[in-house]
């Protein structure tokens, strides 16, 4: 699936209280095209607009974005595009207490249809682990994985439903050169199977730079180059910029188009017509692009992850539909809360609840902190109000105990969720954007997964109150 964009602008408007700040234009009428079967990268100096372009193309940012976005030369349906694409962010947001295999199985239960048998899900997960080199670590907790393994795991989680379009924000960030090369070679292999893979990268080494099939260079919001890596140096020479033979072309074009070099930016942007022109070498007749396979009903066929491309080893993807098609056929019931997801709301809730329960009960440090917190507080309150139930004249102290007990349990359990939510919301934003589940099952699972621990710790605390305070069993009756 080819992605095209024309006259794409991205403007950031100041908040309503920032009256003296003028709007800032990040992307300035850029044009471009990312083709299927290619590993494409968006690169440029810091602040050039790389992540902004990726966010605009993926649909992650839509406010302030204007221009034309197309899919296979047709105006794209954003609702359908969200189902066909995935966005892997720079930070690897992974549940730390689960093993690699458990995490992938939970993802398979959420991303694959309810009609898919559990055995089939296990086969898919196992195959992806083999292709991405994660089989040996499948029983390792994700918190103990290396940076490269975590990045491959992030890719593996999104490959479970075989999306034809993948966006990645700086996949080599924080990795050494060897791990970066392994990651890019993996992405290159996946792209050459027919997927459209677009990633951002800041300043790749010469060896990493040659792994990309398509390069899109931004500077100061303008497109200064679009095309293949081997055509970059000849193109630069046509505008008077001569890259030394021993110099990395990626380093050279970034230095030549730094924010202070506006003359070079203007010349290069004009030469490419701000992305409308692309420079490629003639491809061989047996390239993937010239023999793209299609089924009889127009479905795009992608090879399996193992790289076999025989006719009986092809995975079908859903047919492309656009705005001029019948939207009622695509979305049968907009009021149904799970219509846009492969699994039902109940299935999403059960899977998320199991994942959260397992994550919580493997967090031994958190459980111990809560246990001793309730135990010590129960002992302390019991000592303060020791044997006060026998004196009916101390009714005010009885009320203080009851109100303090209620406030203690209310705020203690609320703070557990308040402290956990900042991390959870980052994971929620990524998984919800990639259409893993809807918000209602997540919220219900998040709340109900805390019920077992809340009940257990409150019983523990009440027992301590009873042992120290309710010696004659009168205080509870008086409250």
GROMACS .gro file of C-alpha atoms in nm, residues 374-375 377-379 405 455-470:
model
   22
  374UNK     CA    1  -0.175  -0.166   5.624
  375UNK     CA    2  -0.024  -0.379   5.901
  377UNK     CA    3  -0.116   0.157   6.025
  378UNK     CA    4  -0.358  -0.093   6.176
  379UNK     CA    5  -0.128  -0.145   6.474
  405UNK     CA    6  -1.082   0.454   5.936
  455UNK     CA    7  -1.042  -0.647   4.999
  456UNK     CA    8  -0.747  -0.851   5.133
  457UNK     CA    9  -0.561  -0.553   5.278
  458UNK     CA   10  -0.874  -0.400   5.429
  459UNK     CA   11  -0.955  -0.727   5.603
  460UNK     CA   12  -0.598  -0.734   5.739
  461UNK     CA   13  -0.628  -0.379   5.868
  462UNK     CA   14  -0.970  -0.440   6.027
  463UNK     CA   15  -0.837  -0.748   6.204
  464UNK     CA   16  -0.563  -0.535   6.361
  465UNK     CA   17  -0.823  -0.276   6.463
  466UNK     CA   18  -1.034  -0.548   6.620
  467UNK     CA   19  -0.747  -0.707   6.813
  468UNK     CA   20  -0.628  -0.381   6.966
  469UNK     CA   21  -0.946  -0.182   6.990
  470UNK     CA   22  -1.262  -0.386   7.004
   0.00000   0.00000   0.00000
